[in-house]
Amino acid sequence: MSNLSEKDKKNIWHPFTPLEGGIEPLLIDRAEGVHLYTADGRKIIDAISSWWVNLHGHSHPVIAEAVAQQARKLEHVIFAGFTHEPAITLSENVLSILPKGFSKIFFSDNGSTAVEVALKMAMQFWHNQGIERKKIIALEGSYHGDTFGAMAVGDRSIFTAAFAPYLFEVEFIPFPTSENETTVLETFERLLTSGNVAAFIYEPLIQAAGGMRMYAASILNQLLSLARAKEVVCIADEVFTGFGRTGRIFASDYVETKPDLVALSKGLTGGTLPLGVTAVSDRILTAFQTIEFTKTFFHGHSFTANPLACAAANASFTLLQSSDCQQQIKTIANLHQEFASKLEKYAIVKEVRTLGTILAIELRTPEKTSYSNSIRGKIYDYFMSRNILLRPLGNTFYIVAPYCISRQQLSTIYSAIEEFLTG
Ligand SMILES: *Cc1c(COP(=O)(O)O)cnc(C)c1O
């Protein structure tokens, strides 16, 4: 073990990693394109975009240059009472790709905080109007982040067990499938008619951490129409789905009825720096547009709208808009679909799901489908031994690669997957 690895083991507590019996972290020296380079000379394909954040490949020169230039000019400034060009440009960029009706951007630090902000805005929207609305509705199996509000609206699981007594109450409706649509709609309507519903939060079309589970735009549209009819604030958590992952810029673009608030992060900076934003629609703003000081949205983080992060986001935005990138997204989506159709013949494959640049494979195992399914470690080790980083969610594993991935690199991953399935 290198000296650095020893120090890591001694000093550092890694996320989602048991302190005993967890995997030894690999020491990464540098990264470029889809590849991570380890200190001991391995070259690993990052097929999960480093926890779904990377869009254009690692250490992208355009983003690196934008960050470097910004760092020499203005690294950070308090965002209350002050503003700067990178944030203003980013607000324009983000608003230009959102549906009509969104007119303000609130900055924070990551996906969890973007969700916290959306939840707090939804709650205060009612509070400011003196209207009693308390209930929050979410979907079973949802994941919205690791801070308390975000945990509260997420499914209760082994991840939240220790905090269960401290999480506010949320009504969970069943995850929609092709079989249970009527039940889902009835459950939702019953909750809505009981009154007192403040907000509905959802991951549009795909629950990512929940196992890359996909559901139809049509049922989501019905849920949103019902919610709208009762003036419930609808919050789209597009932290994972934003910026092209699903084949369109936002997953909400597949759905006719639009949300009131959208949480974005992950791909926002192309995966270079942490940044979150919450996009706010005109309707929500009306409850805050007053000179009454007590109705201010009292929320902010030290690094709100950090100029370096905004500069990275603007550079990533330009790359995303390029016809090259848009073509890549289409190509990946087509290749995934072709590959998916080849996988039905494997008995061990329970289901293959694709949506845009996302391909997920759920395996049939003696244990039931869950994050703690023991096949998880086997899948991870199998692909890592072939220098491919695929980090399963239990018995489901998936490709969520940077958009710059080549046909050949995708074929390498596909072939490894077929070998794995052949056993
Ligand atoms: C990752 C994720 C979050 C949390 O984002 P962080 O940046 O990890 O805090 C929230 N919602 C969804 C849908 C996510 O996938």
PDB file of C-alpha atoms in Angstrom, residues 52 122 150 163 183 211 233 242 342 371 377 388 394 397:
ATOM      1  CA  TRP A  52     -23.858  10.571 -12.388  1.00  0.00           C
ATOM      2  CA  ALA A 122     -43.174  25.222  -1.172  1.00  0.00           C
ATOM      3  CA  ALA A 150     -34.428  15.523   1.516  1.00  0.00           C
ATOM      4  CA  PHE A 163     -33.078   9.107  11.787  1.00  0.00           C
ATOM      5  CA  THR A 183     -54.544   2.242  -7.542  1.00  0.00           C
ATOM      6  CA  GLY A 211     -32.789   1.234  -8.539  1.00  0.00           C
ATOM      7  CA  VAL A 233     -47.054  22.789  -5.428  1.00  0.00           C
ATOM      8  CA  GLY A 242     -31.301  17.090 -15.872  1.00  0.00           C
ATOM      9  CA  LYS A 342     -29.965  -8.444 -27.147  1.00  0.00           C
ATOM     10  CA  TYR A 371     -29.869  -2.344  -2.468  1.00  0.00           C
ATOM     11  CA  GLY A 377     -20.317  -6.910  -4.551  1.00  0.00           C
ATOM     12  CA  ILE A 388     -14.823  -0.867 -15.897  1.00  0.00           C
ATOM     13  CA  GLY A 394     -28.159  -4.107  -5.308  1.00  0.00           C
ATOM     14  CA  PHE A 397     -26.564  -2.254 -12.446  1.00  0.00           C
TER      15      PHE A 397
END
